[in-house]
Tab-separated table of C-alpha atoms and ligand atoms in Angstrom:
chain	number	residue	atom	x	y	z
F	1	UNK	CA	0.000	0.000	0.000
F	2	UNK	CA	1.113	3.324	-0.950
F	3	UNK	CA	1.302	6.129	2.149
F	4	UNK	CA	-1.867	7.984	2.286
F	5	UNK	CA	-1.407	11.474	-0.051
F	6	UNK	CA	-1.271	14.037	2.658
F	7	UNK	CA	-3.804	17.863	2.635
F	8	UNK	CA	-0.640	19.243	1.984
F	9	UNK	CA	-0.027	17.364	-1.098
F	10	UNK	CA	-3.809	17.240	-2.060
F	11	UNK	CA	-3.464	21.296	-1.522
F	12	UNK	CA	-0.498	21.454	-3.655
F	13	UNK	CA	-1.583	19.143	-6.714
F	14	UNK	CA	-4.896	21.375	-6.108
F	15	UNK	CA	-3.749	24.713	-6.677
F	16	UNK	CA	-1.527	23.497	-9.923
F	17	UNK	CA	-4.287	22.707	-11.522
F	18	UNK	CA	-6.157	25.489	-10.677
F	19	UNK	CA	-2.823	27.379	-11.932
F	20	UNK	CA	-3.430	25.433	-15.381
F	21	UNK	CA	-6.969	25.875	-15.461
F	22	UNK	CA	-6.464	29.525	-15.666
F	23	UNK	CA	-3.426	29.667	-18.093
F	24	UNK	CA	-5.911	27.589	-20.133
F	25	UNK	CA	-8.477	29.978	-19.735
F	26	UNK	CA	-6.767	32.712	-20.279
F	27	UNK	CA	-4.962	31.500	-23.647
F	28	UNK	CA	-8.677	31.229	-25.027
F	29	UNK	CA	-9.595	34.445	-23.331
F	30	UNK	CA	-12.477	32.649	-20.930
F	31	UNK	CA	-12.664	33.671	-17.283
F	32	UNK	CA	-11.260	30.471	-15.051
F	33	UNK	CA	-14.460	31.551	-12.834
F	34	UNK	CA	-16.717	29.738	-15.610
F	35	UNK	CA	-14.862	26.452	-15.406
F	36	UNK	CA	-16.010	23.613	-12.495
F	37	UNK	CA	-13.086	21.357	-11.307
F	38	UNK	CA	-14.719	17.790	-10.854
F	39	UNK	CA	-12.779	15.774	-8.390
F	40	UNK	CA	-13.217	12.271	-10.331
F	41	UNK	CA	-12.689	10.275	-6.948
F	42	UNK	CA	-13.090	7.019	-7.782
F	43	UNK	CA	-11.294	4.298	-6.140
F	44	UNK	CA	-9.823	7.045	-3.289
F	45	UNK	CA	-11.014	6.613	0.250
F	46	UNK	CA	-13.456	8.489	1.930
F	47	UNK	CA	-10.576	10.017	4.331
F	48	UNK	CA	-8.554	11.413	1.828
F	49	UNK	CA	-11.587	12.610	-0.232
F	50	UNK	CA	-12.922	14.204	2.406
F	51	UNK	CA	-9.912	16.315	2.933
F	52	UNK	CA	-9.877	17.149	-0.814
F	53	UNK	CA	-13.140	18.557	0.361
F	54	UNK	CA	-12.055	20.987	2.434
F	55	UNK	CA	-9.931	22.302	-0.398
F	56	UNK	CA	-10.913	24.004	-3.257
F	57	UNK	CA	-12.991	21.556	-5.303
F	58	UNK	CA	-16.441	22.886	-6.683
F	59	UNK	CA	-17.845	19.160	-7.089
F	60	UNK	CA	-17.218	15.537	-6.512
F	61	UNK	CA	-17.584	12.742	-9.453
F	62	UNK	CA	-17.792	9.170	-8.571
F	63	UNK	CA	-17.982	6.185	-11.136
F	64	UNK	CA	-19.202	3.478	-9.146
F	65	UNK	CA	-22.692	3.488	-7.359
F	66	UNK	CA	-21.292	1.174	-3.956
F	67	UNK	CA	-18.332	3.706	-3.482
F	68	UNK	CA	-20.867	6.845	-3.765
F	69	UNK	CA	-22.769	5.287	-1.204
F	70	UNK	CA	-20.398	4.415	1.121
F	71	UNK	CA	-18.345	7.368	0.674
F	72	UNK	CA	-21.630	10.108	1.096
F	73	UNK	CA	-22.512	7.835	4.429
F	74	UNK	CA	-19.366	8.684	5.703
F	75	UNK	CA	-20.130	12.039	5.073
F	76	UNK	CA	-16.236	12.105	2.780
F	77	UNK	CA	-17.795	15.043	0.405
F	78	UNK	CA	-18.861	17.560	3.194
F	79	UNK	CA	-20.891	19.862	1.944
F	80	UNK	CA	-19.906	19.328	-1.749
F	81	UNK	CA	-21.686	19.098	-4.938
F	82	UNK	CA	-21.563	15.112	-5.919
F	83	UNK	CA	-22.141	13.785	-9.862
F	84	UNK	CA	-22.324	10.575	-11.008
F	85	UNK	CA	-19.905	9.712	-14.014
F	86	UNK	CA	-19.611	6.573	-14.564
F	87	UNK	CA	-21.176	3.790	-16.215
F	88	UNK	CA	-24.482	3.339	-14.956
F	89	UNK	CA	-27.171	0.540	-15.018
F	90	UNK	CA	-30.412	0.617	-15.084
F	91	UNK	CA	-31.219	-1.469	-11.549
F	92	UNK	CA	-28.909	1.076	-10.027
F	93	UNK	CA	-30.556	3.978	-10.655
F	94	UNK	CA	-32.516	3.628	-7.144
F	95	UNK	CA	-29.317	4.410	-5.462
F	96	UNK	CA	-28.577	7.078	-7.410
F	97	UNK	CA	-31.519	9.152	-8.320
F	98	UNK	CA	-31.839	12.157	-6.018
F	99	UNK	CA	-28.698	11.080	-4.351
F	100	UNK	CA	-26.450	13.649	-6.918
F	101	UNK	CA	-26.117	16.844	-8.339
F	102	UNK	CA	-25.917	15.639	-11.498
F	103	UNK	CA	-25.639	12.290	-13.468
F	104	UNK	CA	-23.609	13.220	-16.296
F	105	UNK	CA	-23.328	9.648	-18.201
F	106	UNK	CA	-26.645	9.010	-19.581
F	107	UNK	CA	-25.950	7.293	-22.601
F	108	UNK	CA	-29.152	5.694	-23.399
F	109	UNK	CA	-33.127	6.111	-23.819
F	110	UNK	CA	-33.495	2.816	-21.350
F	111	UNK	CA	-31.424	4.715	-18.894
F	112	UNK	CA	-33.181	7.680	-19.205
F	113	UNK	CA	-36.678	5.567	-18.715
F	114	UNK	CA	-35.527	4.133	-15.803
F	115	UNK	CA	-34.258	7.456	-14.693
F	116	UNK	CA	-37.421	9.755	-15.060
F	117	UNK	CA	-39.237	6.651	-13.592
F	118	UNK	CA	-37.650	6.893	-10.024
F	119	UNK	CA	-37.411	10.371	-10.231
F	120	UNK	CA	-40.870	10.525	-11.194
F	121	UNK	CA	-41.658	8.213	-7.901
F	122	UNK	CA	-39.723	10.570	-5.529
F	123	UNK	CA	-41.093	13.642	-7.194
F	124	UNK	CA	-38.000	15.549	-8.446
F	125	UNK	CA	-36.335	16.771	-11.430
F	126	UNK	CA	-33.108	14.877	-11.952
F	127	UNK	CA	-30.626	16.920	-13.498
F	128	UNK	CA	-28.718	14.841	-15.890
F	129	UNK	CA	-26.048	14.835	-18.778
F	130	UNK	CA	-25.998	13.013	-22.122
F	131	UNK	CA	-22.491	11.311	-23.024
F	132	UNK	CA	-21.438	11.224	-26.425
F	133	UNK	CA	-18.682	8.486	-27.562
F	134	UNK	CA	-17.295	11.207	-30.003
F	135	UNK	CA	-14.215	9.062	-30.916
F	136	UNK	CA	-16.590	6.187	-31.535
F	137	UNK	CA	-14.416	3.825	-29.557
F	138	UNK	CA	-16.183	0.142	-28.922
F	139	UNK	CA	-15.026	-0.014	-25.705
F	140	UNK	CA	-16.571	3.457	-24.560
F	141	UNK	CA	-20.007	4.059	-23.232
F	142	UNK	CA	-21.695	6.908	-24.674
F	143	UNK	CA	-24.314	7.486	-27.892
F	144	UNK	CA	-23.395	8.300	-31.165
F	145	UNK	CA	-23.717	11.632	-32.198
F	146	UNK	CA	-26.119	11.434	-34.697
F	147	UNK	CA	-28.266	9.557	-32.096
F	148	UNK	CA	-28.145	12.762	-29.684
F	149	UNK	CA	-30.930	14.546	-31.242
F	150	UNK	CA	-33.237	11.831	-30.799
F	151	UNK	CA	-32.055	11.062	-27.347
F	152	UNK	CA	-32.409	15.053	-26.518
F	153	UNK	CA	-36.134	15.160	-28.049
F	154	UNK	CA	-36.583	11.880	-25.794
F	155	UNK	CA	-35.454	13.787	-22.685
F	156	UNK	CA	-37.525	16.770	-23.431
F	157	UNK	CA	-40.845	14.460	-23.190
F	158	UNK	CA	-39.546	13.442	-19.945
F	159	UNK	CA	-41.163	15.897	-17.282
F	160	UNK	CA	-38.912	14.611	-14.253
F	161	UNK	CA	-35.304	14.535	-16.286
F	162	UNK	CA	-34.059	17.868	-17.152
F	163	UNK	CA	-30.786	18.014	-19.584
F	164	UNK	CA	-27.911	20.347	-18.609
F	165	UNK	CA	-25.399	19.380	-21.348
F	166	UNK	CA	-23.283	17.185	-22.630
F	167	UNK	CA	-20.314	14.879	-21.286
F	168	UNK	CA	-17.475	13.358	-23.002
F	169	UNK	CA	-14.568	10.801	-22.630
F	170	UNK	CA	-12.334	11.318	-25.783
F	171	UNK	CA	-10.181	8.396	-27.156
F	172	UNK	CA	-7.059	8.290	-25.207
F	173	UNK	CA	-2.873	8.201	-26.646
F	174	UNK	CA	-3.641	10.366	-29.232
F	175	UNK	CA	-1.649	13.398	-30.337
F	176	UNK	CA	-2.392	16.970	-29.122
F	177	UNK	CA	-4.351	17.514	-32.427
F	178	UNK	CA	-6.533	14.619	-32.559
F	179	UNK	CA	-7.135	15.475	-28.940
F	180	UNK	CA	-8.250	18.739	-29.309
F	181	UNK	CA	-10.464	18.070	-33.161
F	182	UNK	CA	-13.112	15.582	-30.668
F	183	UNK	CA	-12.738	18.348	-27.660
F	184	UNK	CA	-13.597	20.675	-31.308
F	185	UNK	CA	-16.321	18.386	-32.317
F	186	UNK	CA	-17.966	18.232	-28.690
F	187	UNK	CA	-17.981	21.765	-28.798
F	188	UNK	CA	-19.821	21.831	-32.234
F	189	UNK	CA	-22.605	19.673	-30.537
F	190	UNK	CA	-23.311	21.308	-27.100
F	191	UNK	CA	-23.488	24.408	-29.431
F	192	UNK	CA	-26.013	22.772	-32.228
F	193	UNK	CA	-27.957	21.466	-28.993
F	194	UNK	CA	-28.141	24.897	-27.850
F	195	UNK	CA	-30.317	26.251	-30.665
F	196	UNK	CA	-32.535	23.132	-30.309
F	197	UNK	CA	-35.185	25.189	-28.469
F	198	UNK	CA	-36.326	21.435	-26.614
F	199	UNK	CA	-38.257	22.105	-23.225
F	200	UNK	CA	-36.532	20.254	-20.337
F	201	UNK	CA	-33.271	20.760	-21.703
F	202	UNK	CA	-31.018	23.665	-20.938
F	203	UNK	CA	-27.685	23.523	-22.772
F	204	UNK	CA	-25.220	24.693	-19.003
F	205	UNK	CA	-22.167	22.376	-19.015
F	206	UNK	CA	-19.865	20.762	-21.524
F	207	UNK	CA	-17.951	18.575	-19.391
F	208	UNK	CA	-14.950	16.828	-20.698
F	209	UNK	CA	-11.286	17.395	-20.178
F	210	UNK	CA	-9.062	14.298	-17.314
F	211	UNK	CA	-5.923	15.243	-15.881
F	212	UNK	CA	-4.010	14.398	-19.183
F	213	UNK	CA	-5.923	17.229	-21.434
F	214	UNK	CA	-7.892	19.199	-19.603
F	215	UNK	CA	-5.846	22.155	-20.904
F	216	UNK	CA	-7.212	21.534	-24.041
F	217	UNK	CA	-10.632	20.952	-23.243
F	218	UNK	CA	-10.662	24.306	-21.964
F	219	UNK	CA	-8.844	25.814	-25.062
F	220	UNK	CA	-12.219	23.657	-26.634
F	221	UNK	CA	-14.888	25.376	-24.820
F	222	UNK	CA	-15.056	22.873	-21.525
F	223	UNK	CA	-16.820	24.287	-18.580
F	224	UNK	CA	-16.601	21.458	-16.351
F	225	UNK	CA	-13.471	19.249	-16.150
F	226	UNK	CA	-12.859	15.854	-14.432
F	227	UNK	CA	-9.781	15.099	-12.472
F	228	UNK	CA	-8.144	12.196	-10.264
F	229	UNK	CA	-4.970	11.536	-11.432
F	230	UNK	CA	-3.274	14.835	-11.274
F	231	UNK	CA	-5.150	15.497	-7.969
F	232	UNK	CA	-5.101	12.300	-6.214
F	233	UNK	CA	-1.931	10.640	-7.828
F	234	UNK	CA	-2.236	7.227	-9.067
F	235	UNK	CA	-5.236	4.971	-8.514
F	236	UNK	CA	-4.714	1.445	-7.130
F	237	UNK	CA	-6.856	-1.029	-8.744
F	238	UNK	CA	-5.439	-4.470	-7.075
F	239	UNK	CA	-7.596	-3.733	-3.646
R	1	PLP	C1	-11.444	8.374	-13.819
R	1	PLP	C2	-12.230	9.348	-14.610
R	1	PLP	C3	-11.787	10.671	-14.767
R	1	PLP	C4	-10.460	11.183	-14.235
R	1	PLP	O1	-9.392	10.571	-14.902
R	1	PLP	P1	-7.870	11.003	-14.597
R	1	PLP	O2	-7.149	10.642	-15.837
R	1	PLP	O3	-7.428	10.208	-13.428
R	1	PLP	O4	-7.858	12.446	-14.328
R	1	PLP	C5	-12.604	11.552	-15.465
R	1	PLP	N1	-13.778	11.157	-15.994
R	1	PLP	C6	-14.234	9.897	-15.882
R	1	PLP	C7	-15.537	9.541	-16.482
R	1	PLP	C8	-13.471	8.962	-15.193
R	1	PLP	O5	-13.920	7.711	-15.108
């Protein structure tokens, strides 16, 4: 086991990005203010989130629904905003509906069902975003993009399920230019789904950008960003 990462190193790693994020910002002359950092916290305990709490993260991201429960009974986010960002099936929803800011991986019209249903049952809206598999990688979650419109027209008839944007997880290993043409082509989307005029949907965050591009996410129009690595250091995935 590695040593735990101390606050002081979680404060550090912390305020370099946050150094980044507004170079970034500034070399596409966007305010940093504008931009969420999304502590993706996956597979880090709820003691050393919950000091990344303290610190200056806007929101919380967790991929698996057992780990966001445990972690929000232990109270690890304080008073945090929490979104769901991983994969996400359909007889989990339960757990998850009402539980989070935001869902941002909805990558499906059975998902979406199955969320407006339970949200439906605990009368509230669930805010939600729709992931888009922009490098069209088989092994990636996320809808097409010519299956978004229908998928956004599908939310829109969905009175408990309000759309905020759109999420992305671009292929990974490829050069800065390839990189930043799907950040490009994300961009081209959120901004097409703007004009869509679809009730329930309200076009608020484009979230994509990890700890290995999230400088050019931003250049690319990203509001919201997702980060463990460069926060957190290294996952370990043998527990
Ligand atoms: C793990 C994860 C991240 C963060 O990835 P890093 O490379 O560690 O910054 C962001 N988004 C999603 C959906 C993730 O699963």
């Amino acid at each position: 086991m590695p040593e735990a990462i101390s606050r002081e190193q979680l404060a550090q790693n912390i305020a370099l990005i946050r150094q980044r994020m507004a170079q970034a910002a500034a070399r596409a002359g966007r305010r940093t203010e504008e931009i969420a950092l999304c502590a993706a916290s996956k597979l880090h305990d709820a003691d050393t989130v919950r000091l990344a709490a303290g610190l200056d993260i806007d929101i919380f991201g967790e991929n698996h629904v057992q780990e966001l429960v445990a972690k929000r009974a232990a109270g690890a986010y304080l008073q945090k905003p929490l979104h769901f960002i991983g994969h996400l099936q359909t007889n989990k929803v339960k757990q998850v509906v009402g539980a989070v800011q935001l869902i941002e991986s909805v990558d499906s019209a059975h998902l979406l069902q199955a969320i407006e249903k339970q949200a439906a049952r605990l009368e509230l809206v669930q805010d939600i975003l729709l992931e888009v598999n922009i490098g069209g990688e088989e092994s990636k979650s996320g809808i097409a993009p010519q299956q978004l419109p229908a998928l956004l027209e599908a939310a829109a008839a969905c009175p408990h399920v309000q759309v905020l944007g759109l999420m992305a997880v671009p292929p990974a290993d490829t050069d800065d230019d390839a990189n930043r043409g799907y950040f490009a082509a994300m961009r081209r989307l959120f901004e097409q789904s703007r004009t869509c005029g679809l009730p329930q949907t309200e076009m608020r965050w484009l979230s994509m950008g990890m700890s290995g591009d999230f400088e050019n996410a931003i250049l690319e129009g990203a509001n919201l960003v997702r980060i463990g690595t460069a926060i957190f250091g290294a996952r370990q995935y043998d527990r």
